[in-house]
Tab-separated table of C-alpha atoms in Angstrom:
chain	number	residue	atom	x	y	z
A	93	MET	CA	188.954	71.999	217.475
A	94	ILE	CA	185.840	69.700	216.727
A	95	ARG	CA	184.528	69.640	213.660
A	96	VAL	CA	181.245	68.039	212.442
A	97	LYS	CA	179.425	68.900	209.305
A	98	GLY	CA	181.099	71.657	208.306
A	99	ASP	CA	181.674	74.846	210.549
A	100	ARG	CA	177.853	74.234	212.090
A	101	PHE	CA	178.952	71.546	214.795
A	102	ILE	CA	182.568	73.445	216.079
A	103	PHE	CA	183.189	74.189	219.912
A	104	ARG	CA	186.464	74.713	221.358
A	105	GLU	CA	188.439	72.401	223.490
A	106	LYS	CA	190.526	73.997	225.657
A	107	GLY	CA	193.694	75.882	224.869
A	108	THR	CA	192.584	76.165	221.367
A	109	ASP	CA	193.758	79.501	219.667
A	110	LEU	CA	190.178	81.545	219.699
A	111	LYS	CA	191.203	82.869	216.448
A	112	SER	CA	190.500	79.810	214.623
A	113	VAL	CA	186.822	80.049	215.764
A	114	PRO	CA	184.640	82.048	213.266
A	115	SER	CA	183.589	84.826	215.162
A	116	ARG	CA	179.815	83.566	214.259
A	117	CYS	CA	180.128	80.854	216.612
A	118	ARG	CA	181.530	82.791	219.801
A	119	GLY	CA	179.756	83.855	222.607
A	120	LYS	CA	179.402	87.849	224.205
A	121	ASN	CA	182.160	87.350	225.898
A	122	LYS	CA	184.437	86.195	222.899
A	123	SER	CA	185.566	83.053	224.624
A	124	VAL	CA	183.390	80.343	224.361
A	125	PRO	CA	181.173	79.820	220.875
A	126	PHE	CA	177.592	79.463	221.523
A	127	SER	CA	175.937	79.726	218.332
A	128	CYS	CA	176.811	76.346	217.454
A	129	ASN	CA	174.992	73.176	218.519
A	130	TYR	CA	177.643	71.886	221.208
A	131	PRO	CA	178.552	68.096	220.916
A	132	ASP	CA	177.778	65.153	223.164
A	133	SER	CA	180.464	64.863	224.550
A	134	VAL	CA	180.533	68.950	225.816
A	135	ILE	CA	176.711	68.410	227.043
A	136	SER	CA	178.204	65.081	229.711
A	137	GLU	CA	181.231	67.363	230.767
A	138	ILE	CA	178.918	69.705	231.655
A	139	ARG	CA	176.716	67.456	233.218
A	140	GLN	CA	179.516	65.649	235.024
A	141	LEU	CA	180.395	69.134	236.631
A	142	LEU	CA	177.337	70.021	237.500
A	143	GLU	CA	177.027	66.892	239.039
A	144	GLN	CA	179.575	68.215	241.678
A	145	VAL	CA	177.959	71.364	242.760
A	146	ALA	CA	176.900	71.256	246.567
A	147	ASP	CA	173.923	72.371	247.871
A	148	PRO	CA	174.124	75.304	249.805
A	149	GLU	CA	172.258	74.206	252.527
A	150	ILE	CA	173.771	70.254	253.143
A	151	PRO	CA	176.986	70.588	251.671
A	152	VAL	CA	177.573	66.801	251.884
A	153	LEU	CA	174.642	66.282	248.833
A	154	THR	CA	174.831	67.559	245.575
A	155	ILE	CA	172.623	69.262	243.304
A	156	ALA	CA	172.040	66.138	241.337
A	157	ASP	CA	171.883	64.059	243.798
A	158	LEU	CA	168.771	66.008	245.476
A	159	GLY	CA	167.342	65.795	242.158
A	160	ILE	CA	167.346	69.248	241.734
A	161	LEU	CA	169.517	68.859	239.123
A	162	GLN	CA	166.875	67.772	236.213
A	163	ASP	CA	168.331	68.359	232.871
A	164	VAL	CA	171.667	69.598	230.709
A	165	CYS	CA	170.599	69.732	226.968
A	166	ARG	CA	170.963	71.659	223.356
A	167	HIS	CA	168.192	74.612	223.076
A	168	GLU	CA	168.112	76.585	220.131
A	169	GLY	CA	171.742	76.271	219.581
A	170	ARG	CA	172.725	77.308	223.554
A	171	VAL	CA	173.347	74.857	226.542
A	172	ARG	CA	170.663	74.912	228.903
A	173	VAL	CA	170.641	73.620	232.497
A	174	VAL	CA	167.410	72.764	234.151
A	175	ILE	CA	167.129	72.941	237.487
A	176	THR	CA	163.600	72.539	240.127
A	177	PRO	CA	162.879	73.752	243.245
A	178	THR	CA	162.788	71.814	246.601
A	179	TYR	CA	160.254	74.301	248.094
A	180	SER	CA	158.891	76.964	246.351
A	181	GLY	CA	160.487	79.007	248.365
A	182	CYS	CA	163.593	78.046	248.865
A	183	PRO	CA	166.381	80.728	249.538
A	184	ALA	CA	168.711	78.172	248.322
A	185	LEU	CA	167.625	77.825	244.483
A	186	GLN	CA	169.161	81.325	243.526
A	187	THR	CA	172.540	80.468	245.510
A	188	ILE	CA	172.328	77.309	243.161
A	189	GLU	CA	172.030	79.244	240.375
A	190	GLN	CA	174.956	80.898	240.888
A	191	ASP	CA	177.401	78.450	241.881
A	192	ILE	CA	176.153	76.650	238.358
A	193	ARG	CA	177.074	79.461	236.402
A	194	THR	CA	180.875	79.653	238.492
A	195	VAL	CA	181.679	76.729	238.013
A	196	LEU	CA	180.913	76.696	234.279
A	197	THR	CA	181.952	79.910	233.788
A	198	GLU	CA	185.668	78.826	235.166
A	199	ASN	CA	185.812	75.676	232.927
A	200	GLY	CA	185.182	78.151	229.765
A	201	TYR	CA	181.593	77.822	229.273
A	202	GLU	CA	180.053	81.033	229.889
A	203	ASP	CA	177.204	80.978	228.000
A	204	VAL	CA	174.639	78.673	229.188
A	205	GLU	CA	170.996	79.183	229.887
A	206	VAL	CA	169.636	77.831	233.567
A	207	ALA	CA	165.982	77.285	233.720
A	208	THR	CA	163.748	76.683	236.086
A	209	ARG	CA	161.133	74.094	235.605
A	210	ILE	CA	158.535	73.427	238.540
A	211	SER	CA	156.787	70.659	236.979
A	212	PRO	CA	156.204	67.941	238.008
A	213	PRO	CA	156.645	68.835	241.434
A	214	TRP	CA	159.980	67.674	243.183
A	215	THR	CA	159.544	64.950	245.586
A	216	THR	CA	162.115	63.379	248.194
A	217	ASP	CA	161.398	60.184	245.626
A	218	TRP	CA	164.515	61.971	243.880
A	219	LEU	CA	166.974	61.893	246.415
A	220	SER	CA	169.966	58.951	244.426
A	221	GLU	CA	170.524	56.302	246.966
A	222	ALA	CA	174.021	57.540	247.515
A	223	GLY	CA	172.644	61.112	248.291
A	224	ARG	CA	170.842	59.248	251.522
A	225	GLU	CA	173.409	57.175	252.599
A	226	LYS	CA	175.616	60.763	252.808
A	227	LEU	CA	172.874	62.255	254.862
A	228	LEU	CA	172.386	59.847	257.060
A	229	GLN	CA	176.331	60.194	257.676
A	230	TYR	CA	176.183	63.912	258.331
A	231	GLY	CA	173.378	63.179	261.198
A	232	ILE	CA	170.613	63.903	259.251
A	233	VAL	CA	167.956	61.110	258.627
A	234	PRO	CA	166.898	60.717	254.823
A	235	PRO	CA	163.310	60.773	254.314
A	236	ALA	CA	161.659	57.561	255.743
A	237	GLY	CA	159.477	55.731	252.692
A	238	SER	CA	157.909	57.092	249.299
A	239	ALA	CA	156.297	60.738	249.439
A	240	ASP	CA	152.627	59.492	248.272
A	241	LYS	CA	152.366	57.030	251.269
A	242	GLN	CA	152.914	59.618	253.392
A	243	SER	CA	149.356	60.761	255.474
A	244	LEU	CA	148.327	64.483	255.322
A	245	ARG	CA	147.299	63.878	259.291
A	246	MET	CA	150.295	62.170	260.858
A	247	PRO	CA	153.944	62.785	261.227
A	248	ASP	CA	156.099	60.472	259.190
A	249	THR	CA	156.503	56.728	260.728
A	250	GLY	CA	159.608	54.700	260.679
A	251	VAL	CA	162.366	57.748	261.245
A	252	ALA	CA	165.224	55.864	263.202
A	253	CYS	CA	167.703	57.694	265.579
A	254	PRO	CA	170.962	58.402	263.376
A	255	ARG	CA	172.883	57.712	266.238
A	256	CYS	CA	171.717	54.977	268.168
A	257	ARG	CA	169.141	53.724	265.541
A	258	SER	CA	166.563	53.404	268.203
A	259	ALA	CA	163.099	53.451	266.576
A	260	ALA	CA	161.634	55.123	269.737
A	261	THR	CA	161.423	58.974	268.021
A	262	GLU	CA	158.933	61.689	268.107
A	263	GLU	CA	158.567	65.077	265.763
A	264	ILE	CA	159.526	67.877	268.003
A	265	SER	CA	158.531	70.169	265.237
A	266	ARG	CA	157.091	69.732	261.375
A	267	PHE	CA	159.823	72.838	260.762
A	268	GLY	CA	163.831	72.990	260.774
A	269	SER	CA	166.537	75.206	260.567
A	270	THR	CA	165.734	74.743	256.203
A	271	PRO	CA	162.633	74.107	254.268
A	272	CYS	CA	163.276	70.842	254.217
A	273	LYS	CA	163.954	69.119	257.704
A	274	ALA	CA	161.975	68.417	260.910
A	275	LEU	CA	163.446	68.527	264.171
A	276	TYR	CA	163.307	65.273	266.265
A	277	ARG	CA	164.025	63.915	269.265
A	278	CYS	CA	165.343	60.274	270.433
A	279	ASN	CA	163.264	58.648	272.868
A	280	ASP	CA	166.390	56.290	274.274
A	281	CYS	CA	169.847	58.239	273.795
A	282	LEU	CA	167.448	61.799	273.935
A	283	GLU	CA	169.427	63.323	271.368
A	284	PRO	CA	167.430	65.642	269.025
A	285	PHE	CA	168.303	65.194	265.202
A	286	ASP	CA	167.542	66.822	262.371
A	287	TYR	CA	165.224	64.645	259.907
A	288	PHE	CA	164.774	65.432	255.925
A	289	LYS	CA	160.867	64.648	255.675
A	290	CYS	CA	159.131	63.016	253.252
A	291	ILE	CA	157.963	65.123	250.526
B	117	MET	CA	144.062	79.997	226.290
B	118	SER	CA	140.193	79.554	225.322
B	119	GLY	CA	138.842	82.436	223.375
B	120	GLU	CA	136.362	83.750	225.446
B	121	THR	CA	138.898	84.398	228.254
B	122	THR	CA	140.450	87.586	227.644
B	123	ARG	CA	144.198	88.202	228.547
B	124	GLN	CA	142.833	90.788	231.171
B	125	GLU	CA	141.131	88.417	232.705
B	126	LEU	CA	143.756	85.726	233.461
B	127	PHE	CA	145.944	88.604	234.268
B	128	GLN	CA	143.327	89.533	237.227
B	129	TYR	CA	142.835	85.885	238.054
B	130	VAL	CA	146.316	84.883	238.483
B	131	ILE	CA	147.124	88.290	240.133
B	132	ARG	CA	144.316	87.960	242.623
B	133	LEU	CA	145.885	84.435	243.572
B	134	GLY	CA	149.494	85.636	243.806
B	135	ASP	CA	148.061	88.366	245.810
B	136	ASN	CA	146.876	86.600	248.594
B	137	ALA	CA	149.805	84.480	248.399
B	138	LEU	CA	152.148	87.448	249.063
B	139	ILE	CA	150.069	89.631	251.332
B	140	ASN	CA	149.388	86.341	253.709
B	141	GLY	CA	153.443	85.437	253.671
B	142	GLN	CA	154.332	89.260	254.523
B	143	ARG	CA	152.003	89.452	257.438
B	144	LEU	CA	152.858	85.820	258.674
B	145	ALA	CA	156.952	86.616	258.254
B	146	GLU	CA	156.005	90.142	261.344
B	147	TRP	CA	156.260	86.902	263.498
B	148	CYS	CA	160.021	86.798	262.572
B	149	GLY	CA	162.118	86.323	265.942
B	150	ARG	CA	158.872	86.853	267.761
B	151	GLY	CA	156.985	83.206	267.688
B	152	PRO	CA	155.898	82.018	271.446
B	153	PHE	CA	158.767	79.685	271.512
B	154	VAL	CA	161.687	79.318	268.621
B	155	GLU	CA	160.093	75.851	266.851
B	156	GLU	CA	157.247	77.681	266.378
B	157	ASP	CA	158.525	80.900	265.214
B	158	ILE	CA	160.570	78.911	262.923
B	159	ALA	CA	157.116	77.020	261.630
B	160	MET	CA	155.823	80.597	260.841
B	161	THR	CA	158.955	81.979	259.276
B	162	ASN	CA	158.817	78.555	257.032
B	163	ILE	CA	155.448	78.782	256.137
B	164	ALA	CA	155.347	82.615	255.289
B	165	LEU	CA	158.231	81.350	253.267
B	166	ASP	CA	156.581	79.246	250.977
B	167	LEU	CA	153.827	81.656	250.835
B	168	VAL	CA	156.142	84.237	249.171
B	169	GLY	CA	157.773	81.480	247.204
B	170	ARG	CA	153.902	80.804	246.002
B	171	ALA	CA	153.505	84.540	245.517
B	172	ARG	CA	156.821	84.667	243.226
B	173	MET	CA	155.762	82.118	240.759
B	174	LEU	CA	152.425	83.531	240.561
B	175	LEU	CA	153.284	87.032	240.157
B	176	THR	CA	155.834	85.981	237.253
B	177	TYR	CA	153.291	84.238	235.670
B	178	ALA	CA	151.039	87.412	235.752
B	179	GLY	CA	153.677	89.954	234.273
B	180	GLU	CA	153.805	86.950	231.519
B	181	VAL	CA	150.004	86.925	230.904
B	182	GLU	CA	149.859	90.756	231.417
B	183	GLY	CA	152.448	90.920	228.232
B	184	ALA	CA	153.498	94.320	229.527
B	185	GLY	CA	156.827	93.353	230.810
B	186	ARG	CA	156.433	93.834	234.616
B	187	THR	CA	158.287	91.361	236.503
B	188	GLU	CA	157.295	90.124	239.986
B	189	ASP	CA	159.287	92.705	241.656
B	190	ASP	CA	157.108	95.355	239.707
B	191	LEU	CA	154.197	93.934	240.734
B	192	ALA	CA	154.964	93.309	244.082
B	193	TYR	CA	156.734	96.892	244.799
B	194	PHE	CA	154.947	99.177	242.603
B	195	ARG	CA	151.540	99.096	242.628
B	196	ASN	CA	149.274	100.345	245.544
B	197	GLU	CA	146.313	99.998	247.737
B	198	ARG	CA	143.972	99.573	245.081
B	199	GLU	CA	145.691	97.648	242.331
B	200	PHE	CA	146.252	94.784	244.976
B	201	ARG	CA	143.569	92.030	244.843
B	202	ASN	CA	143.754	89.710	247.713
B	203	PHE	CA	140.870	89.368	250.100
B	204	GLN	CA	140.993	91.225	252.899
B	205	ILE	CA	141.082	88.497	256.051
B	206	MET	CA	145.013	88.115	254.414
B	207	GLU	CA	146.009	91.998	255.480
B	208	LEU	CA	144.209	92.350	258.661
B	209	PRO	CA	147.636	92.861	261.637
B	210	VAL	CA	148.641	89.413	263.211
B	211	GLY	CA	147.061	90.305	266.276
B	212	ASP	CA	147.948	87.402	269.065
B	213	PHE	CA	148.813	84.212	268.481
B	214	ALA	CA	145.681	83.084	268.583
B	215	PHE	CA	144.309	85.770	265.494
B	216	THR	CA	147.068	84.407	263.620
B	217	THR	CA	146.556	80.692	264.102
B	218	ALA	CA	142.529	81.061	263.249
B	219	ARG	CA	143.285	83.149	260.132
B	220	GLN	CA	145.929	80.675	258.821
B	221	PHE	CA	143.844	77.868	259.701
B	222	PHE	CA	140.738	79.538	257.583
B	223	VAL	CA	143.034	80.016	254.981
B	224	ASP	CA	145.080	77.071	254.822
B	225	ALA	CA	142.015	74.899	254.371
B	226	TYR	CA	140.860	77.535	251.632
B	227	ASP	CA	144.482	76.820	249.777
B	228	TYR	CA	144.306	72.872	250.161
B	229	PHE	CA	140.917	72.487	248.562
B	230	TYR	CA	141.215	75.139	246.143
B	231	TYR	CA	144.777	74.110	244.816
B	232	ARG	CA	143.530	70.693	244.806
B	233	ALA	CA	141.090	71.761	242.330
B	234	LEU	CA	143.749	73.786	240.417
B	235	GLN	CA	146.154	71.320	239.845
B	236	HIS	CA	143.540	70.156	237.204
B	237	SER	CA	143.599	73.509	235.394
B	238	VAL	CA	143.848	73.469	231.426
B	239	ASP	CA	146.141	76.304	231.907
B	240	SER	CA	149.412	74.095	232.500
B	241	THR	CA	151.473	76.572	233.767
B	242	LEU	CA	148.520	77.243	236.882
B	243	ALA	CA	148.315	73.294	236.695
B	244	GLY	CA	152.089	73.208	237.433
B	245	ILE	CA	152.004	75.790	240.286
B	246	ALA	CA	148.969	74.380	242.077
B	247	ALA	CA	150.566	71.092	241.999
B	248	LYS	CA	153.670	72.244	243.490
B	249	THR	CA	151.836	74.337	245.819
B	250	LEU	CA	149.897	71.558	247.238
B	251	LYS	CA	152.258	70.050	248.601
B	252	GLU	CA	153.009	72.709	250.859
B	253	CYS	CA	149.615	73.672	251.626
B	254	GLU	CA	149.100	70.129	253.233
B	255	TYR	CA	151.546	70.328	255.738
B	256	HIS	CA	150.197	74.280	256.267
B	257	LEU	CA	147.095	72.810	257.250
B	258	ARG	CA	147.889	70.071	258.948
B	259	HIS	CA	150.183	72.884	261.341
B	260	SER	CA	147.169	74.935	261.660
B	261	ALA	CA	144.249	72.786	262.486
B	262	GLU	CA	147.180	71.072	265.261
B	263	TRP	CA	147.092	74.639	266.418
B	264	MET	CA	143.202	75.038	266.845
B	265	LEU	CA	142.445	72.081	268.585
B	266	ARG	CA	145.852	72.552	271.042
B	267	LEU	CA	144.087	76.038	271.878
B	268	GLY	CA	140.507	75.516	271.779
B	269	ASP	CA	140.675	72.561	273.522
B	270	GLY	CA	143.182	74.330	275.570
B	271	THR	CA	143.324	75.784	278.543
B	272	GLU	CA	140.346	78.748	279.522
B	273	GLN	CA	142.883	81.283	278.470
B	274	SER	CA	143.468	79.658	275.211
B	275	HIS	CA	139.573	78.813	274.995
B	276	ALA	CA	138.742	82.421	275.194
B	277	LYS	CA	141.525	84.029	272.743
B	278	ILE	CA	140.437	81.307	269.920
B	279	SER	CA	136.957	82.001	270.456
B	280	THR	CA	137.120	85.831	269.914
B	281	ALA	CA	139.685	84.960	267.332
B	282	VAL	CA	137.199	82.715	265.060
B	283	ALA	CA	134.488	85.153	265.881
B	284	GLU	CA	136.641	88.480	264.636
B	285	LEU	CA	137.302	86.354	261.589
B	286	MET	CA	134.430	84.664	260.474
B	287	PRO	CA	133.131	87.610	258.808
B	288	PHE	CA	136.198	87.826	256.131
B	289	THR	CA	135.524	84.237	255.381
B	290	TYR	CA	132.485	84.763	253.223
B	291	GLU	CA	134.709	87.039	250.737
B	292	LEU	CA	136.766	83.907	250.086
B	293	PHE	CA	133.591	82.797	247.835
B	294	ASP	CA	132.488	85.206	246.714
B	295	ALA	CA	132.931	84.614	243.215
B	296	ASP	CA	132.662	87.269	240.719
B	297	GLY	CA	132.413	87.598	236.800
B	298	ILE	CA	136.191	86.399	236.401
B	299	ASP	CA	135.903	83.067	238.487
B	300	ARG	CA	132.596	82.336	236.543
B	301	ALA	CA	134.266	82.786	233.578
B	302	MET	CA	137.437	81.032	234.578
B	303	GLN	CA	135.493	78.312	235.963
B	304	ALA	CA	133.629	78.142	232.852
B	305	ASN	CA	136.850	77.747	230.477
B	306	GLN	CA	138.278	75.551	233.079
B	307	ILE	CA	141.265	77.339	233.722
B	308	GLY	CA	139.507	78.477	237.418
B	309	VAL	CA	138.213	75.846	239.669
B	310	ASP	CA	134.537	75.324	240.696
B	311	LEU	CA	134.035	78.217	244.412
B	312	ASN	CA	131.178	76.273	245.359
B	313	THR	CA	132.274	72.662	245.720
B	314	VAL	CA	135.519	74.190	247.320
B	315	GLU	CA	133.419	75.856	249.705
B	316	ALA	CA	131.586	72.617	250.751
B	317	LEU	CA	135.001	71.122	251.468
B	318	TRP	CA	135.866	74.020	253.140
B	319	ASN	CA	132.848	73.975	255.133
B	320	GLU	CA	133.008	70.712	256.167
B	321	LYS	CA	136.879	70.618	257.306
B	322	VAL	CA	136.207	73.919	259.248
B	323	ASN	CA	132.753	72.525	260.950
B	324	ASN	CA	135.117	69.232	261.931
B	325	VAL	CA	137.851	71.006	263.193
B	326	LEU	CA	135.961	73.763	265.271
B	327	ASP	CA	133.855	70.659	266.515
B	328	GLU	CA	136.748	68.826	267.621
B	329	ALA	CA	138.444	71.826	269.307
B	330	THR	CA	135.414	72.709	271.429
B	331	LEU	CA	134.618	75.818	269.452
B	332	GLU	CA	131.268	77.000	268.339
B	333	ARG	CA	130.502	78.290	264.940
B	334	PRO	CA	129.799	81.796	265.003
B	335	GLU	CA	126.695	82.951	262.862
B	336	LEU	CA	127.216	85.557	260.383
B	337	LYS	CA	126.164	88.756	261.453
B	338	TYR	CA	127.588	91.003	259.021
B	339	THR	CA	130.083	90.488	255.973
B	340	ARG	CA	133.070	91.621	254.525
B	341	SER	CA	134.487	91.554	250.913
B	342	GLY	CA	135.832	93.894	248.001
B	343	GLY	CA	139.247	92.593	248.055
B	344	ARG	CA	138.548	91.307	244.353
B	345	GLN	CA	137.999	94.471	243.072
B	346	GLY	CA	140.850	96.534	245.135
B	347	LEU	CA	138.585	96.787	247.997
B	348	HIS	CA	140.353	96.723	251.125
B	349	SER	CA	140.982	98.021	254.805
B	350	GLU	CA	143.101	100.783	256.145
B	351	HIS	CA	145.656	98.071	257.339
B	352	ILE	CA	146.820	97.090	253.679
B	353	GLY	CA	148.286	100.825	253.183
B	354	TYR	CA	150.465	100.362	256.535
B	355	LEU	CA	151.680	96.470	255.252
B	356	LEU	CA	152.996	98.288	251.607
B	357	ALA	CA	154.449	100.946	253.311
B	358	GLU	CA	156.519	98.445	255.146
B	359	MET	CA	157.014	95.998	252.387
B	360	GLN	CA	157.630	98.324	249.465
B	361	SER	CA	159.444	101.360	251.336
B	362	LEU	CA	163.256	99.988	249.684
B	363	GLN	CA	161.928	100.120	246.372
B	364	ARG	CA	160.211	102.944	246.516
B	365	ALA	CA	163.021	104.631	247.760
B	366	MET	CA	165.470	102.642	245.621
B	367	PRO	CA	163.860	101.223	242.629
B	368	GLY	CA	165.463	98.525	241.214
B	369	GLN	CA	167.627	97.987	244.207
B	370	ASP	CA	169.106	94.401	243.717
B	371	TRP	CA	171.448	92.218	246.141
């Protein structure tokens, strides 16, 4: 049990006897208090837990790698997790929200608000360096360059084959198996591959 | 919200935008599994997904503005024909691939210039949705404009089919710019956009692409309008019957 400034800042450490937590500080499920402000250590623990949540479509990437996980903060006495959609209609967002709740529930944080924010709009520029490397190892070419430098009319340029590294590649289709990917082909080794397009 | 803009006016404005995206997305999704080849099948369903995603954001916001507790699903599944506020061009049957291509091109060009302007709205929610959706409008327009060129400047048969589609659809494009009192009120309050500017940009883009695609822009011999006021063609009823059947049969079903 951690106490800061009397009873106002209270949270339960794992294994703490629940009876020692004032009832007004317990969540609906009676397992974890939520009407108190969480201390920084809890916020950072939640953040670390969520940084491990995988993207359902591209499981080598975490939601932190993708820039989907925007914020973990205190909001009106609760913990608020803020996520952002990659594409407007990306069906993975609902799965991600469920996965977030599952991870938090498993770790004893049951009353957490998950909010969606669309402004500023998601961009592939938010992909982490580690994420880009993982994508390439997985066989998906990470976004080439910066989103604001891409032209409206031209396919993305500078997309090298993930297998033979040849720069002689062409876009087969702007649309792939998920909204975020395009289909490319290498003109040297002739292999088709996925490209995580710049947006 | 400006004092001159009533809540009901803003609700009407937002629901029009949401309905346009929803009905266009629903129509385009009919190509799922029926595209001329697999890449195009995937492209059309990806774009349909973007449109439905945009509709969800807008209808959610419309429900909030209305303040009567209606959700995106309530608005999508439990309104009747006359309560829908989409342009008639959105509800026309998919037709052949040329017809779908021409419709998407006209609508994508409109959406691109419309949302580019709307991202500067003084309504921060609308501005946020517009900035998000604009990125998607860009590649939608790129996609449909490329197909206009390919079909128009392609074979004799493809040229004939896309010409017919353009001729059939052109009267329905009139409605896109047929502003009414709500559009004017929203423009005056800087929530909405200047449709005259959008129209000029749209005309320039459409004329350039038609020209490059060796297609004639047909003269308007008649025009169609009324979607803003809930006046539709017969086709919307069939579309809604399919889209809403599950929720009408089992209200509130979730999965």
